[in-house]
Short mmCIF file of C-alpha atoms in Angstrom, two decimals:
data_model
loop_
_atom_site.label_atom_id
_atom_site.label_comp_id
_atom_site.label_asym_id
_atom_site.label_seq_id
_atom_site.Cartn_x
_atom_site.Cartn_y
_atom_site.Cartn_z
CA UNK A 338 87.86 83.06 106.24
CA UNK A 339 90.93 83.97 104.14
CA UNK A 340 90.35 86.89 101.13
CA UNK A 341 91.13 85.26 97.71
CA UNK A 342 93.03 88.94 97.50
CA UNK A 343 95.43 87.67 100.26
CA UNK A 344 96.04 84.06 99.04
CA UNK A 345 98.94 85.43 97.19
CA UNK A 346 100.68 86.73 100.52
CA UNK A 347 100.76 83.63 102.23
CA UNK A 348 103.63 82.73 99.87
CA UNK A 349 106.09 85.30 99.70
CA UNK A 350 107.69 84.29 96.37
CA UNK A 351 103.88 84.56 94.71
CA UNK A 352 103.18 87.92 96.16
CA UNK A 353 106.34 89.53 94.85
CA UNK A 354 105.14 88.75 91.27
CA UNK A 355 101.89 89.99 92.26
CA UNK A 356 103.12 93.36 93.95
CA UNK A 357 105.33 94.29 90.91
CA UNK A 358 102.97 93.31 88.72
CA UNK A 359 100.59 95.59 90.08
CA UNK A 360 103.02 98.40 90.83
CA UNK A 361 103.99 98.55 86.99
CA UNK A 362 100.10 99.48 86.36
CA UNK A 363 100.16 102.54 88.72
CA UNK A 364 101.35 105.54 86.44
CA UNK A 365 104.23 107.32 88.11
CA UNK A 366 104.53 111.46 88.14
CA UNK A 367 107.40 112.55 86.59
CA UNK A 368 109.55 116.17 86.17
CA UNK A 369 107.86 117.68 88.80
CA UNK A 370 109.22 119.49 91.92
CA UNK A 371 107.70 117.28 94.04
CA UNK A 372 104.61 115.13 94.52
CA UNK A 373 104.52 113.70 98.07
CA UNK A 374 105.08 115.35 101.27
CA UNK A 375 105.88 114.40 105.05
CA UNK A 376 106.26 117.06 107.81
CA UNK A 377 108.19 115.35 110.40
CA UNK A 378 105.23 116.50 113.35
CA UNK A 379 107.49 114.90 116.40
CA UNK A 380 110.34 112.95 117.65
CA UNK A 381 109.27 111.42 120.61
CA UNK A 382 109.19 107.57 120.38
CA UNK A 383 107.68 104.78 122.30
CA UNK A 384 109.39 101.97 120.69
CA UNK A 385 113.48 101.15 120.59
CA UNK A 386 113.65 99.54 117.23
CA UNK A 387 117.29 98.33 116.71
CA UNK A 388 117.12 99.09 112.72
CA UNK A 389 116.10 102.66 113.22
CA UNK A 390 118.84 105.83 113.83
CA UNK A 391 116.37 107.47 116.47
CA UNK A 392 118.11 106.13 119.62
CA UNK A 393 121.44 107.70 117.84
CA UNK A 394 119.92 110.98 116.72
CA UNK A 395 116.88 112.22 118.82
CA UNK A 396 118.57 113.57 121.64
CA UNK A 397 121.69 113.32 120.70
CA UNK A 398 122.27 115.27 117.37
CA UNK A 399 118.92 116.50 117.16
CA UNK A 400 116.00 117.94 119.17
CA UNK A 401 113.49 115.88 120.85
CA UNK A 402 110.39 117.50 120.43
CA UNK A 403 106.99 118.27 119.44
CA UNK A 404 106.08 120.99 116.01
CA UNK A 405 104.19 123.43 116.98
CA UNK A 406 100.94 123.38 115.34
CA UNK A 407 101.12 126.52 114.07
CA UNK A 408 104.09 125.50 112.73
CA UNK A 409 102.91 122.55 110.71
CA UNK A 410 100.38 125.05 109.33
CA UNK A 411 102.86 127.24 107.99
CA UNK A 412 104.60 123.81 106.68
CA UNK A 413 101.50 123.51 104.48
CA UNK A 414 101.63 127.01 103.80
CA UNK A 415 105.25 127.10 102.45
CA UNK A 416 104.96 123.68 100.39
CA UNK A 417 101.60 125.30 98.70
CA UNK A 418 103.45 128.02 97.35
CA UNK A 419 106.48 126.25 96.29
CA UNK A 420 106.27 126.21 92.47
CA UNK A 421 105.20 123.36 90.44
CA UNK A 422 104.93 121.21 93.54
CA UNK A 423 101.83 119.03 93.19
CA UNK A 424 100.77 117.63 96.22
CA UNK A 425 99.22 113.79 96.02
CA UNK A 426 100.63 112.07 98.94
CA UNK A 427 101.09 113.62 102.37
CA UNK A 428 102.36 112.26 105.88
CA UNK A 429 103.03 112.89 108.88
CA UNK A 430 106.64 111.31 108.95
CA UNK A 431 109.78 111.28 110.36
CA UNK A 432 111.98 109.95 113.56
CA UNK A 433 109.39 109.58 116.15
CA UNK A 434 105.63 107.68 116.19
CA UNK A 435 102.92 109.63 114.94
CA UNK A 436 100.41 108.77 117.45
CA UNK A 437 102.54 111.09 120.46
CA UNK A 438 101.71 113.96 118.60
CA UNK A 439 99.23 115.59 120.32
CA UNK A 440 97.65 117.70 117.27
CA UNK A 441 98.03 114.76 114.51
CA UNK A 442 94.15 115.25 113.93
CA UNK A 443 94.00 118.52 113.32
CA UNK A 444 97.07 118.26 111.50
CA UNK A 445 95.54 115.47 109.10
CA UNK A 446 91.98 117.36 108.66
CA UNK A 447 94.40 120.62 107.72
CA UNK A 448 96.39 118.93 105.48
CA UNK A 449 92.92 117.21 103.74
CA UNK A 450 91.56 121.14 103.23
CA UNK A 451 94.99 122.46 102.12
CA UNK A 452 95.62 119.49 99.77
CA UNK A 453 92.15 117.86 98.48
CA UNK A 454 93.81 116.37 95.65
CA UNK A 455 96.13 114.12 98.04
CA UNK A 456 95.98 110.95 99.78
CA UNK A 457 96.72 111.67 103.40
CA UNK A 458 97.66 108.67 105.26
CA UNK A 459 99.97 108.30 109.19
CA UNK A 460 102.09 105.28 110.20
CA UNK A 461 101.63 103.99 113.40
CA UNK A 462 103.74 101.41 115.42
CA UNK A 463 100.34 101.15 117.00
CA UNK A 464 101.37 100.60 121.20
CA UNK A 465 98.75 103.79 121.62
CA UNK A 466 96.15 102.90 119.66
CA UNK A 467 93.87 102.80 121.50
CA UNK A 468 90.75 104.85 123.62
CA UNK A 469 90.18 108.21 122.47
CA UNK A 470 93.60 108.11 120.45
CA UNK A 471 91.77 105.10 117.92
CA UNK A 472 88.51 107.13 118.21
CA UNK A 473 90.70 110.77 117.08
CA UNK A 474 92.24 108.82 114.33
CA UNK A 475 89.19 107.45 112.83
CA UNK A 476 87.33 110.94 113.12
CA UNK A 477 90.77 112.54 111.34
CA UNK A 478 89.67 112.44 107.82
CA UNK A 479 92.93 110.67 106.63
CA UNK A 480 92.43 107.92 103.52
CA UNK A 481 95.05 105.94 105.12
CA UNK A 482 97.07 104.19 108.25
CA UNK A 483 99.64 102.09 107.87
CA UNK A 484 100.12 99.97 110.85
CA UNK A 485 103.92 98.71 111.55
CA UNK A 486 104.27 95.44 112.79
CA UNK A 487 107.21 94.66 111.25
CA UNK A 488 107.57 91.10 112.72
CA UNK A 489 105.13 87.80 112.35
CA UNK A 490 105.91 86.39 115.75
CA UNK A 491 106.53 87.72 118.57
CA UNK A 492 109.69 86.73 119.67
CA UNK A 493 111.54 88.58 116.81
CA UNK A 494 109.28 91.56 117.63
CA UNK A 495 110.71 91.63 121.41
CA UNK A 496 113.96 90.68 119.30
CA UNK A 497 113.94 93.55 117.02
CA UNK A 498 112.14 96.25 118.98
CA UNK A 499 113.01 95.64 122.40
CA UNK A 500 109.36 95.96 123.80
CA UNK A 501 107.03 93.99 124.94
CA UNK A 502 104.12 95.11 123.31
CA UNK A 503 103.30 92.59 120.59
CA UNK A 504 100.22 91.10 122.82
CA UNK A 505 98.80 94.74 123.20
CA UNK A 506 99.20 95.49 119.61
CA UNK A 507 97.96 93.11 118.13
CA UNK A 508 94.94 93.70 120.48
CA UNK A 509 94.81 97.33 119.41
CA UNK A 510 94.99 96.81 115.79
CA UNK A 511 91.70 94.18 116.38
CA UNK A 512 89.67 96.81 118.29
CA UNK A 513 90.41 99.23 115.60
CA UNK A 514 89.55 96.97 113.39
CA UNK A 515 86.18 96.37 114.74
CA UNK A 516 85.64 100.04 115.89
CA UNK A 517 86.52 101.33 112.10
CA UNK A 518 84.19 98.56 110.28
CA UNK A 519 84.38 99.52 106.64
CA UNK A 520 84.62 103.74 107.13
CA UNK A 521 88.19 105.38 106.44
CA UNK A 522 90.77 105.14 106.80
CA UNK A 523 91.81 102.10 105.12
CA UNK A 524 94.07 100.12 107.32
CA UNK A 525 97.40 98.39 105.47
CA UNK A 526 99.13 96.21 108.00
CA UNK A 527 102.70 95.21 106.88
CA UNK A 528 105.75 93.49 107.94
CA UNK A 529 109.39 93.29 106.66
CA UNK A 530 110.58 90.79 103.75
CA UNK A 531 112.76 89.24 106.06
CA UNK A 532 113.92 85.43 106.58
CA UNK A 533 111.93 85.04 110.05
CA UNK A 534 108.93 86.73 108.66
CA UNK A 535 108.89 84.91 104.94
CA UNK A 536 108.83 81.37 107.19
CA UNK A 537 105.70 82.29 108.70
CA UNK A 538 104.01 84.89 106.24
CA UNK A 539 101.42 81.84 105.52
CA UNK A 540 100.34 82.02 109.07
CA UNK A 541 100.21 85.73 109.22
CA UNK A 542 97.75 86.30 106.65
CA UNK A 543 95.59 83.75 108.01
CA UNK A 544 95.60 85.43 111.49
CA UNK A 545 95.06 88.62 110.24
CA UNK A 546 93.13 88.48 106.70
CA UNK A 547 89.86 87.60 108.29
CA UNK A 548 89.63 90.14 110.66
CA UNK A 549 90.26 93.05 107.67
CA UNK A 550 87.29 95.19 106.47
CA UNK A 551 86.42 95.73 102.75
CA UNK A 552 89.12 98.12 102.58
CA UNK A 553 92.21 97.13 104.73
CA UNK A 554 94.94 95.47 103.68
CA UNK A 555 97.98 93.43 104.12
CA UNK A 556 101.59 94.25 102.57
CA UNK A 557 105.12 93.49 102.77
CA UNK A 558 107.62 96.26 103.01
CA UNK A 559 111.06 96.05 102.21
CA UNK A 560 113.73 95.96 105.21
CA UNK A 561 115.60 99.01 105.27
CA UNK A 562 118.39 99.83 108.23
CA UNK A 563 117.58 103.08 108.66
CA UNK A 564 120.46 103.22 111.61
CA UNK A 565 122.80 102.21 108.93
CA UNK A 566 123.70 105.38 106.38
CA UNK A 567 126.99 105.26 105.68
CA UNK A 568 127.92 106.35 102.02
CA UNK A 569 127.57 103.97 99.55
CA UNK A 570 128.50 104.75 95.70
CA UNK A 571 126.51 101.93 94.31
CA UNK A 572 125.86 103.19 90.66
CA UNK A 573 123.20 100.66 90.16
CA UNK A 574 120.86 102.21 93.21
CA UNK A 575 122.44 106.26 92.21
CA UNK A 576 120.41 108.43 92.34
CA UNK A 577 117.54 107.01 93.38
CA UNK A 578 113.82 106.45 91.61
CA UNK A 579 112.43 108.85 95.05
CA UNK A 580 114.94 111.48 93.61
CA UNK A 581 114.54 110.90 89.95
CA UNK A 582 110.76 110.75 88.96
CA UNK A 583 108.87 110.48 92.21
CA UNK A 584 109.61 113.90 94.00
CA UNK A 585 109.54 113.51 97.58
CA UNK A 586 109.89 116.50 100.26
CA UNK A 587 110.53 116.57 104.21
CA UNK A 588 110.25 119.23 106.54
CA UNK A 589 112.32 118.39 109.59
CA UNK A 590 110.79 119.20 113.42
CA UNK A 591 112.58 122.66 112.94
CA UNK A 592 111.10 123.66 109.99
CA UNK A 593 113.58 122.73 107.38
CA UNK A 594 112.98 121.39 104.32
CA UNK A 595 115.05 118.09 102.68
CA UNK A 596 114.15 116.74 99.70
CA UNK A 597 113.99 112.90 101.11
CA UNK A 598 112.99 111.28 103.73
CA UNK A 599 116.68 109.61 104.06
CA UNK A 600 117.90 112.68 105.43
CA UNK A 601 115.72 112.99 108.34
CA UNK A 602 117.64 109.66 109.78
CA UNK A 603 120.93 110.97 109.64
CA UNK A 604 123.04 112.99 112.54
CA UNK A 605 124.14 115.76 110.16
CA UNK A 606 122.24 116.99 107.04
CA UNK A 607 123.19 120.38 106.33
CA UNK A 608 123.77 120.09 103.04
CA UNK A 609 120.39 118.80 101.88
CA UNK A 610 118.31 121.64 103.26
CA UNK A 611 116.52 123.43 100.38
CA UNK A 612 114.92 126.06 102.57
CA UNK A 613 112.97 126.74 105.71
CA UNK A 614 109.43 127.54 106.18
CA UNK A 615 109.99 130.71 107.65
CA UNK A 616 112.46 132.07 104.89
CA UNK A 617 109.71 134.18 102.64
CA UNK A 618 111.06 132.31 99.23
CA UNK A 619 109.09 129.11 98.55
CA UNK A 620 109.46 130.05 94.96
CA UNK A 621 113.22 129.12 95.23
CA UNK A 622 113.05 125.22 96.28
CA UNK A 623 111.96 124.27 93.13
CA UNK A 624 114.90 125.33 91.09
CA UNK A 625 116.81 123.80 93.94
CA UNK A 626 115.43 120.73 93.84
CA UNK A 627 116.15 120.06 90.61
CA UNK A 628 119.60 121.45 90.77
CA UNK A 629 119.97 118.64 93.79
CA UNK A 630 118.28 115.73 91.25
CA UNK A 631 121.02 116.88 88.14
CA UNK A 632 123.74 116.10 90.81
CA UNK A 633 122.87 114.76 94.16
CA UNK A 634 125.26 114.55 97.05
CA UNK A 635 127.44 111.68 96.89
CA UNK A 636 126.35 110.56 100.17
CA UNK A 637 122.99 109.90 98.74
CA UNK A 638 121.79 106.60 101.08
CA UNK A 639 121.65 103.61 99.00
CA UNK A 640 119.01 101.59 101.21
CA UNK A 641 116.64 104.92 99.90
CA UNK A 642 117.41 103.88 97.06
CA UNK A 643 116.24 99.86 97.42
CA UNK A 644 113.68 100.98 99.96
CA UNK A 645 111.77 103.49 96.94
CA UNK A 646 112.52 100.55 94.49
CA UNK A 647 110.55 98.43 96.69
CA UNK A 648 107.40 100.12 95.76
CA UNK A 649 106.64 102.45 99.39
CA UNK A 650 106.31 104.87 96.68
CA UNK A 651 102.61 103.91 96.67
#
């Protein structure tokens, strides 16, 4: 049986109203260093997404690898002493799926001890979740997982990220389902606003809104080609709301520290490192962070800018 909370997703249109509607109710931090967090814990991927930049980065321009975990602690380390960062959100995020890394749950319990006032929460494209990996992830003491479908049917998921996987995801995300029952994390499946999807979003939620627990859910992310990040001057989408009020840090598989997530996807971001975790002077990013926000690069990505608009910000 469908959730009455879901009806609104069946029709794209209708949950649009409802989504801003409830984003303009969530209060928003403002003039503070920073107030989420992603440490970017590997770049090995299972998946060849055509919309992504790691099949022209990882590799290529930049290391495939996994952190150390003693590096990921120091990560934590650096961004606790950083001042007037306050910590809310944090992820394990970058170029490569979360579920490789071989440490993610000790890295989530750490980051739950070192951060109890944030939500902690992974994204998944979900072709491992399963055995011990869906057991580990339940027992990690995150809030939440996002699982990535990205496509209602399969055809534009073989499409779009040249696997074949769809049938075995969608199987793993149902096991976890079950295996989870109501316990954390809360699950939020999603899939892109695009044309395919918005034909068949009815459909969707009545596959998959039955099967959720008290506290999954189902959302639709904005499309953003993250392979595409050419400069773009657009004045309506400069700088961006993630630069503006909702400060959001990365530190890279190396250790270095970018104040978005945009500049993980690029070849070449030299210019947007704040500092390193192994420097000794956390006390200096926030001063350059908000030097950065007061005049940001002109090569600033503008699908950051329409991707934070869309409300991941939440």
């Amino acid at each position: 049986m469908i959730r009455l909370r879901d009806i609104p997703k069946m029709n794209y249109t209708l949950n649009k109203v409802y989504e801003r509607v409830t984003e303009k109710l969530r209060p928003t931090p403002i003039n503070e260093p920073f107030t989420a967090v992603g440490i970017e814990v590997t770049t090995y991927c299972n998946s060849h997404c055509d919309f992504c930049s790691h099949e022209t980065t990882i590799g290529k321009f930049r290391p495939m690898g996994h952190m150390p975990l003693d590096m990921a602690e120091r990560s934590m380390n650096y961004l606790k002493r950083v001042d007037g960062g306050r910590i809310l959100k944090f992820s394990p995020v970058g170029l490569g799926e979360t579920l490789m890394y071989p440490h993610l749950p000790e890295v989530m319990r750490m980051a739950k001890d070192k951060f109890p006032e944030a939500q902690t929460f992974a994204n998944t494209n979900c072709i491992s979740l399963r055995g011990k990996v869906a057991e580990d992830l339940i027992d990690a003491d995150m809030d939440v997982i996002v699982f990535s479908m990205c496509f209602v049917g399969e055809k534009d998921y073989q499409r779009r990220l040249h696997t074949n996987y769809y049938g075995q995801v969608s199987e793993n995300i149902k096991n976890f389902l079950k295996m989870k029952g109501d316990r954390r994390p809360s699950v939020k499946i999603h899939v892109f606003n695009l044309p395919e999807n918005k034909r068949l979003m009815w459909k969707w939620v009545a596959k998959w809104s039955p099967l959720l627990n008290d506290n999954d859910h189902l959302s639709v992310y904005p499309y953003v080609e993250l392979v595409n990040t050419e400069e773009n001057r657009n004045p309506d989408n400069f700088p961006c709301p993630e630069i503006k009020n909702y400060g959001s840090v990365m530190i890279d598989l190396q250790g270095n520290l970018t104040p978005c997530c945009s500049a993980l996807w690029k070849q070449n971001y030299d210019g947007l490192i704040m500092g390193h975790v192994d420097d000794g002077h956390p006390e200096l990013v926030g001063g350059r962070l908000d030097a950065f926000r007061k005049n940001p690069p002109c090569d600033t990505c503008r699908r950051c800018a329409i991707l934070q608009d869309g409300g991941l910000r939440r």
